[in-house]
Structure formats: C-alpha cells, structure tokens
XYZ file of C-alpha atoms in Angstrom:
347
model
C 63.541 -6.881 -2.513
C 60.878 -4.435 -2.825
C 58.314 -3.064 -0.381
C 55.233 -3.173 -2.811
C 51.567 -0.688 -2.655
C 48.627 0.180 -4.215
C 47.919 3.514 -4.961
C 44.540 4.947 -5.247
C 44.473 4.640 -8.727
C 45.130 0.742 -8.871
C 49.315 1.391 -9.502
C 51.365 -1.614 -7.406
C 54.869 -0.492 -7.101
C 57.575 -0.070 -4.692
C 58.035 2.024 -1.747
C 60.810 3.171 -3.987
C 59.104 4.561 -6.985
C 62.635 5.588 -8.249
C 63.978 2.262 -8.861
C 61.198 0.790 -10.706
C 57.510 1.235 -11.877
C 54.767 -1.574 -12.325
C 51.696 -1.044 -13.728
C 48.811 -3.683 -13.176
C 45.644 -3.648 -13.794
C 42.688 -4.650 -16.456
C 39.290 -2.194 -15.538
C 40.731 1.744 -15.256
C 39.917 3.346 -12.412
C 39.419 7.078 -13.056
C 39.393 9.220 -9.999
C 36.926 12.205 -10.310
C 38.457 14.199 -7.825
C 41.735 14.092 -9.727
C 39.723 14.086 -12.804
C 38.033 17.945 -11.618
C 41.446 19.048 -10.731
C 42.661 18.395 -14.796
C 39.409 19.925 -15.893
C 40.059 22.725 -14.103
C 43.523 23.650 -15.556
C 45.620 22.356 -12.302
C 49.091 21.778 -13.802
C 50.073 18.396 -12.192
C 52.003 19.682 -9.634
C 49.265 21.973 -8.617
C 47.180 19.292 -8.412
C 49.698 16.826 -6.072
C 49.550 19.678 -3.703
C 45.955 20.245 -3.826
C 45.525 16.370 -3.030
C 47.871 16.184 -0.296
C 46.329 19.197 1.344
C 43.081 16.544 1.357
C 44.940 14.387 3.701
C 45.464 11.524 1.228
C 48.900 10.300 2.522
C 47.532 9.773 5.866
C 44.600 8.307 4.858
C 46.335 5.626 2.892
C 49.364 5.813 4.160
C 51.034 6.647 0.457
C 54.174 8.308 0.177
C 54.274 12.194 -1.543
C 56.518 10.144 -4.231
C 53.812 8.046 -4.438
C 51.169 10.564 -4.771
C 53.439 12.554 -7.485
C 53.523 9.294 -9.448
C 50.009 8.377 -8.891
C 48.867 12.084 -10.455
C 51.140 12.282 -13.343
C 49.710 8.942 -14.202
C 46.358 9.940 -14.602
C 46.865 13.421 -16.221
C 48.460 11.227 -18.312
C 45.438 9.280 -18.890
C 43.453 12.310 -19.541
C 45.946 13.560 -22.348
C 45.626 10.219 -23.854
C 41.968 10.366 -23.664
C 40.326 14.134 -24.755
C 40.853 13.700 -28.089
C 38.101 10.971 -28.089
C 36.288 12.920 -25.735
C 36.153 15.548 -28.476
C 33.932 12.750 -30.711
C 32.168 10.802 -27.183
C 30.648 7.858 -29.056
C 33.634 7.109 -29.957
C 35.002 6.480 -26.305
C 32.894 3.261 -26.066
C 35.051 1.656 -28.819
C 38.502 3.150 -27.824
C 41.521 0.214 -27.200
C 43.561 2.145 -25.139
C 41.636 1.719 -21.750
C 38.854 -0.473 -20.781
C 36.209 1.612 -18.966
C 32.781 1.009 -17.751
C 30.109 2.530 -19.188
C 29.379 4.550 -15.858
C 32.573 5.823 -15.983
C 32.931 6.640 -19.777
C 29.470 8.482 -18.473
C 30.887 10.921 -16.503
C 33.978 11.651 -18.169
C 31.751 12.430 -20.873
C 29.205 15.058 -19.237
C 32.282 16.402 -16.472
C 34.599 17.250 -19.809
C 31.276 19.611 -21.251
C 30.279 20.738 -18.374
C 31.283 24.728 -17.938
C 31.825 27.342 -15.692
C 28.708 30.031 -15.660
C 30.784 33.420 -15.168
C 32.858 31.599 -18.001
C 29.633 31.272 -20.391
C 28.060 34.799 -19.315
C 31.116 36.558 -20.702
C 31.177 34.154 -23.905
C 27.114 34.194 -24.717
C 26.241 35.884 -27.638
C 29.612 36.638 -29.323
C 31.069 34.975 -32.370
C 33.033 31.863 -31.716
C 35.876 32.771 -33.550
C 39.629 32.832 -33.258
C 40.403 36.516 -32.512
C 37.346 35.878 -29.180
C 39.283 33.086 -28.292
C 41.942 34.991 -28.290
C 40.885 37.301 -25.516
C 40.304 34.228 -22.865
C 42.918 35.460 -21.056
C 41.076 38.299 -19.936
C 37.804 36.238 -19.023
C 40.372 34.082 -17.169
C 41.445 37.111 -15.230
C 37.757 38.405 -14.635
C 36.537 35.076 -13.241
C 39.076 33.270 -11.904
C 38.969 30.492 -13.555
C 42.141 29.131 -15.261
C 43.153 29.622 -18.857
C 43.323 26.367 -19.878
C 40.005 25.813 -18.118
C 38.473 28.797 -20.539
C 40.103 26.866 -23.464
C 38.270 24.069 -22.704
C 35.218 25.120 -22.604
C 35.190 27.529 -25.322
C 36.213 25.144 -27.623
C 33.609 22.839 -26.439
C 30.822 25.436 -27.485
C 32.184 25.547 -30.605
C 32.399 22.296 -31.307
C 28.871 22.291 -30.531
C 27.938 24.899 -32.363
C 29.341 23.685 -35.895
C 28.053 20.070 -35.518
C 24.802 21.219 -34.612
C 23.935 24.399 -36.160
C 22.821 23.449 -39.654
C 20.937 20.147 -38.353
C 17.555 19.882 -38.946
C 15.659 18.113 -36.162
C 14.898 18.966 -32.064
C 18.280 20.923 -31.597
C 18.514 19.216 -27.783
C 18.322 15.734 -29.060
C 20.664 16.413 -31.482
C 23.340 17.562 -29.286
C 22.044 14.645 -26.835
C 22.731 12.046 -29.715
C 26.126 13.747 -31.037
C 27.792 14.145 -27.857
C 25.944 11.782 -25.072
C 25.197 14.479 -22.315
C 22.389 14.859 -19.880
C 19.483 16.819 -20.865
C 20.053 19.689 -18.487
C 23.426 20.405 -19.974
C 22.156 20.044 -23.816
C 19.282 22.305 -23.081
C 22.312 24.514 -21.731
C 24.584 23.533 -25.500
C 20.777 24.706 -27.081
C 21.081 27.810 -25.896
C 24.142 28.719 -26.619
C 23.589 27.954 -30.283
C 20.318 29.269 -30.354
C 21.797 32.474 -29.337
C 25.176 32.342 -31.868
C 23.370 31.169 -34.792
C 20.893 33.974 -34.468
C 23.336 36.591 -33.263
C 21.438 37.747 -30.367
C 23.608 40.453 -28.152
C 23.541 39.371 -24.880
C 26.166 41.487 -23.748
C 24.567 44.927 -23.483
C 25.006 46.783 -20.041
C 21.390 46.795 -18.984
C 21.141 42.753 -19.419
C 24.648 41.990 -17.170
C 22.301 41.135 -14.303
C 20.872 37.935 -15.973
C 22.065 34.601 -15.514
C 22.644 31.868 -17.538
C 19.744 30.182 -16.236
C 17.468 33.031 -17.654
C 19.311 33.102 -20.737
C 18.513 28.891 -21.042
C 15.083 29.917 -19.937
C 14.501 32.334 -22.289
C 16.164 30.130 -25.162
C 14.050 27.445 -24.635
C 11.031 29.411 -24.787
C 12.074 30.892 -28.166
C 12.907 27.522 -29.843
C 9.709 25.922 -28.656
C 7.188 28.829 -29.803
C 9.168 31.123 -32.277
C 11.415 28.837 -34.489
C 10.403 26.489 -37.614
C 10.338 23.429 -36.130
C 8.026 24.771 -33.344
C 4.658 25.272 -35.741
C 5.800 22.544 -38.701
C 7.001 19.120 -37.655
C 7.557 18.391 -40.905
C 10.319 21.102 -40.958
C 11.734 20.086 -37.902
C 14.714 22.843 -37.105
C 15.202 24.505 -33.959
C 18.340 26.672 -34.284
C 16.838 29.253 -36.138
C 13.919 31.487 -35.658
C 10.792 31.095 -38.174
C 11.618 33.913 -40.615
C 8.042 34.026 -41.839
C 6.719 34.843 -38.148
C 9.282 37.921 -38.453
C 8.928 39.031 -41.358
C 4.653 39.245 -40.893
C 5.507 40.080 -37.310
C 6.302 43.557 -39.080
C 2.891 43.829 -39.697
C 1.958 44.243 -35.566
C 4.153 47.529 -35.935
C 0.702 49.196 -36.833
C 0.464 49.587 -32.957
C 3.551 52.222 -33.506
C 0.908 54.427 -35.149
C 0.286 57.085 -32.973
C -3.736 57.194 -33.139
C -4.056 53.230 -32.735
C -0.757 53.575 -29.902
C -3.334 55.829 -28.001
C -6.378 53.918 -28.195
C -4.085 50.935 -27.356
C -3.026 52.960 -24.296
C -6.225 54.035 -23.175
C -7.858 50.186 -23.511
C -4.507 49.107 -21.491
C -4.763 51.652 -18.833
C -8.943 51.416 -18.499
C -8.270 47.483 -17.660
C -5.496 47.838 -15.066
C -7.356 51.158 -13.488
C -8.589 48.562 -10.512
C -5.542 46.511 -10.309
C -2.817 48.685 -9.331
C -1.954 51.039 -6.638
C -2.111 54.469 -7.619
C 1.888 54.759 -7.571
C 2.545 52.333 -10.031
C -0.869 52.719 -11.977
C 0.470 56.730 -13.051
C 3.883 55.240 -13.622
C 2.418 52.683 -16.387
C 0.374 55.448 -17.971
C 3.250 57.369 -18.575
C 5.519 54.420 -19.939
C 5.035 51.355 -22.212
C 8.515 50.331 -21.756
C 8.777 47.285 -19.899
C 11.776 45.754 -17.743
C 13.770 48.844 -16.899
C 11.191 51.286 -15.753
C 9.555 49.208 -14.264
C 12.054 47.768 -11.563
C 12.908 51.007 -11.070
C 9.454 52.510 -10.483
C 9.042 49.120 -7.834
C 6.676 47.091 -9.999
C 6.013 43.758 -8.742
C 5.459 40.485 -10.613
C 2.461 40.299 -10.298
C 2.498 43.907 -11.625
C 4.246 43.018 -14.546
C 2.294 39.669 -15.286
C -1.047 41.965 -15.265
C 0.318 44.192 -17.597
C 1.738 42.265 -19.860
C -1.516 40.228 -20.287
C -3.704 43.136 -20.667
C -1.573 44.466 -22.943
C -1.768 41.244 -25.130
C -5.402 40.529 -24.720
C -6.278 44.576 -25.348
C -5.615 44.521 -29.383
C -8.656 42.719 -29.881
C -10.476 45.248 -28.623
C -9.129 47.506 -31.639
C -10.081 47.900 -34.854
C -7.467 46.863 -37.065
C -6.992 43.607 -35.126
C -10.932 42.298 -35.292
C -10.756 42.820 -39.145
C -7.432 40.992 -39.325
C -7.517 37.467 -37.538
C -4.246 36.075 -38.451
C -2.847 39.446 -37.320
C -4.369 38.739 -34.032
C -2.777 35.497 -34.011
C 1.056 36.929 -34.718
C 0.438 39.166 -32.449
C -0.765 36.438 -29.745
C 2.356 34.253 -30.544
C 4.686 36.816 -29.827
C 3.660 37.822 -26.824
C 2.810 34.594 -25.303
C 6.560 34.100 -25.583
C 7.908 37.376 -24.859
C 5.683 37.594 -21.609
C 7.114 34.710 -20.351
C 10.402 35.641 -21.115
C 10.059 38.945 -19.333
C 8.668 37.530 -16.421
C 11.503 35.178 -15.892
C 14.441 38.480 -16.718
C 12.087 40.465 -13.845
C 14.580 40.423 -11.107
C 17.101 42.181 -9.301
C-alpha cells in the first residue's frame, strides 16, 4: 500500500515516487516562482536546489524526490507552452491544459518581460542572427544566463517583425498581438522605434543612459515626429516623418556664420540675468548641450532656460520672420528635443 501526498503543483502521488507516478487534476496550477526560475534560464536541477533553499520541504512536508518530480513536471509544462507563448492569442484556445484567464495573463506578461541590462546591450543593434551569436558576451557581462538572454532577444525580434510595417498606434498594435500590459508594450515600442529608425544608442557618451531614458525619448518622438503624430489618416508610428526630416534641413540656415552669430547674441542677451556668471560664460563660449553642460555643472534649470530661449529666440531672426513654415518646423523639432535632453540630463 502506498502513502499518498499532494505536491505544491497538485501532483497526487505516493511517497515512494520511484515506484509509481499519478497525476490527477483539472484546472492547471502554475507556480509563478517556478515559472520565474525557468524564465531566468535555470536548469531543472538548479531550480530544485533554489526551491529547496526557500524552505519549501520544511513548510510542506514534502521529500526532495517529490520536489524534484514536481519541478520536472513544471519544466515539461513550460516547454510545451513555449511555442504557444510565441503567439499569445493562441493560449486561450490551446487544448493542452486548462489555464484560468488570470494565469494566462501572468504567463504571457512574464514571458515577454526582460532585464534592463540585457536590453541596454541590445538596444540600437540590428536584431540579426549574427548579433544573436554575441549573446554569450552579453550573458557574461550582465550575469544573466544565456538561455534567458536568448529568450529575450528572440522576443524583441518577434515583436519587431510583427509590428514594424503595421499601420496604427505602435503600442496598441503590440498590445493587441501580444496581449501584454501597456507599460511593457511601451518599452517594446521603444525597441521597435529605435531598431526601425536605426538609432545608434551604443556610443560611449550614451552609456550612462538607462532603458527608461530611451523609452521616454522614444515616446516623445513617436508622439511628435512620426507620420501618425500629425496625420490621423496615415497612422504609422514606427517611422519618423520623412517630410519632416526633409523640411528640417532648411533649419541648417542657423549654421550660417552671420545668422549663427545673431542667434547666439539674442540667446546670450536673454539669459544674462537668469544664470550665474560662470554658467553664462560657459554658455556664451559653447552652444553644445549635454556633455559640456554636465562637465561645467549646469543644473537642469539652467539647461531648461537655455533650451527655451534657444528655441524662442529664432522668432527675432529675420529669415524666420519671413518664413512661418520654417518656424513651425523648428518648434516641432525643438519641443521634442528639449523634453528628450532634459530627460537625458542626469549623472
């Protein structure tokens, strides 16, 4: 006669697990903690070890063999579900397991979550097979297991491939196709936007920036610089408005020496009473923004004042007075650039 016990996953089995295994159940129970161990790339053996160190055997009265079989059963379940998780809407109709809607939501959200250090290394790079081979280096640099790095890279690429050419709001497209939260969809939107427009986020001087910094900037550019931001009939959020970029070239007139000197004088005159003498001298000698301003100790308020005057002072320049269209383009550019710079201006 066998002594029967129920594991944390609902496994009904005799205490002597080496003789017989029996599973009795209806609605499947998924332990989020075991699922996270699997997502983190731990092997089943390592997961058993990790669970054992939480005191689960003492709390439940289970044996180590029961814990091992329980963990292996979970890992088999997750492996079966993984292909379905590549296409989240299918999880509601799959016949393998009866999974409550709340658990379905948890499985999808956690599967598509990612580690900021991994994304920071991948952001701005082409999501190619060649770069996927470099994940060993990323794994070593971030101390995140290779299996988890691969899952995250493949998720980035999968989302990008699905929505890159779609019309409509990019965040909503991601949410409707992958059933993830708005918070997570916005982060994926940044990935798609930067990859689609080939932003180089790997420069040394940008290494201090975080994923939330880039997400914020992507949100601003999507909201103000894409075709969909000005024309609801052409609702495309993944591409920067090419007409806007073409028209923006006209503002290069500010690089003309005579006009540049006029602009500089107007800005300096307007800001002379709003800044300390040291900051004013730095500004007068150098119109560049983030690096020089950080090095000379400008406050965020100094930068904000400078950018506001830098933008509005163009109204006093004759060429902008004669061309209202040029002023509108300049303001569309500077409004978004200002919000991005102020977000990036930190140590």
